Amino acid sequence: MIKNKMLKPVEVGGVCPLPKGKSEKLIGFVLPVTYDGVANCNKNRLLKMGVLDAGYGSTWQSICVENSKTVVNYLFREGILFPEPFARAKKFRNDVLEIINGFNPVRVSGIETQYALDLFDDFYVAGHAVTVSYPRSLLKNQCFKKLLLQDKAKIAFSYQDLLIKVKYSFPNKKNANAALSWQCAEEFRKNMLARMKNENTK
């Protein structure tokens, strides 16, 4: 699991060509994406900075942090080794737009208590879990799992009712503190509820 918290994109611009000097040749295409929060620009990779990596053949032209927002100008390079840079930039733009407009849960469960047996065959509280359902269409989004895996939890997928059901487990490691596990699950649940467009819990 990547330790850096991913910033959520809040705005994406249009795909613009980047010419090579005054010639008709292109360096590639540039796409600006604005994130809510401050990226860790001391890192050498976009994911470690806390922003999305647009994939093979892409890099960044510039990164600007201002007013608690981070703007990344992604560069999709032109060249023999990097085919269809415009198409790749457009696909990434559509994925980011989907995150901005729809990367929100549609259902959030209550807190489930998980039990396990100890060395003496006695039950103890092994942790707590919250199940969050997302639109299944997000599976086509190359950024969905990248963002999903940033959330602190052990994740298990299930596909039912045209929804992606993701169970986030918050373990009570070595039976140390069940109350802390419950608190972590409750804070996560409240965060998920806040991200829902319409409250639809069960």
CSV table of N, CA and C in Angstrom, one decimal, residues 7-11 33-41 51 63-72:
chain,number,residue,atom,x,y,z
A,7,LEU,N,-4.2,13.0,-3.4
A,7,LEU,CA,-5.0,14.2,-3.4
A,7,LEU,C,-6.2,13.9,-4.5
A,8,LYS,N,-7.3,14.5,-4.2
A,8,LYS,CA,-8.4,14.3,-5.1
A,8,LYS,C,-8.5,15.4,-6.2
A,9,PRO,N,-8.6,15.0,-7.5
A,9,PRO,CA,-8.7,16.0,-8.5
A,9,PRO,C,-10.0,16.8,-8.4
A,10,VAL,N,-10.0,18.1,-8.6
A,10,VAL,CA,-11.2,18.9,-8.5
A,10,VAL,C,-11.5,19.6,-9.8
A,11,GLU,N,-10.5,19.7,-10.7
A,11,GLU,CA,-10.8,20.4,-12.0
A,11,GLU,C,-9.8,19.8,-13.0
A,33,VAL,N,-4.4,19.5,-14.6
A,33,VAL,CA,-5.3,18.9,-13.6
A,33,VAL,C,-5.1,19.6,-12.3
A,34,THR,N,-6.1,20.1,-11.7
A,34,THR,CA,-6.0,20.7,-10.4
A,34,THR,C,-6.5,19.8,-9.3
A,35,TYR,N,-5.7,19.7,-8.2
A,35,TYR,CA,-5.9,18.8,-7.1
A,35,TYR,C,-6.2,19.7,-5.8
A,36,ASP,N,-7.1,19.1,-5.0
A,36,ASP,CA,-7.4,19.8,-3.7
A,36,ASP,C,-6.3,19.3,-2.7
A,37,GLY,N,-5.5,20.3,-2.3
A,37,GLY,CA,-4.4,20.0,-1.4
A,37,GLY,C,-3.0,20.2,-1.9
A,38,VAL,N,-2.0,20.1,-1.1
A,38,VAL,CA,-0.6,20.4,-1.5
A,38,VAL,C,0.1,19.1,-1.7
A,39,ALA,N,0.7,19.0,-2.9
A,39,ALA,CA,1.5,17.8,-3.3
A,39,ALA,C,2.8,17.9,-2.7
A,40,ASN,N,3.4,16.7,-2.4
A,40,ASN,CA,4.8,16.6,-1.9
A,40,ASN,C,5.7,16.7,-3.1
A,41,CYS,N,6.1,17.9,-3.5
A,41,CYS,CA,6.9,18.1,-4.7
A,41,CYS,C,8.4,17.7,-4.5
A,51,VAL,N,-0.3,12.7,-6.3
A,51,VAL,CA,-1.1,12.9,-7.5
A,51,VAL,C,-1.1,11.8,-8.4
A,63,ILE,N,4.6,21.7,-12.2
A,63,ILE,CA,3.7,21.5,-11.0
A,63,ILE,C,3.7,22.8,-10.2
A,64,CYS,N,2.5,23.3,-10.0
A,64,CYS,CA,2.4,24.6,-9.2
A,64,CYS,C,1.5,24.4,-8.0
A,65,VAL,N,1.9,24.9,-6.9
A,65,VAL,CA,1.1,24.8,-5.7
A,65,VAL,C,0.8,26.2,-5.2
A,66,GLU,N,-0.5,26.5,-5.1
A,66,GLU,CA,-1.0,27.8,-4.7
A,66,GLU,C,-2.4,27.7,-4.1
A,67,ASN,N,-2.6,28.5,-3.0
A,67,ASN,CA,-3.9,28.5,-2.3
A,67,ASN,C,-4.4,27.1,-1.9
A,68,SER,N,-3.5,26.3,-1.4
A,68,SER,CA,-3.9,24.9,-1.0
A,68,SER,C,-4.4,24.1,-2.1
A,69,LYS,N,-4.0,24.4,-3.3
A,69,LYS,CA,-4.3,23.6,-4.5
A,69,LYS,C,-3.0,23.3,-5.3
A,70,THR,N,-3.0,22.2,-6.0
A,70,THR,CA,-1.9,21.8,-6.8
A,70,THR,C,-2.3,21.6,-8.2
A,71,VAL,N,-1.6,22.3,-9.1
A,71,VAL,CA,-1.9,22.2,-10.5
A,71,VAL,C,-0.8,21.4,-11.2
A,72,VAL,N,-1.1,20.3,-11.8
A,72,VAL,CA,-0.1,19.5,-12.5
A,72,VAL,C,-0.4,19.6,-14.0
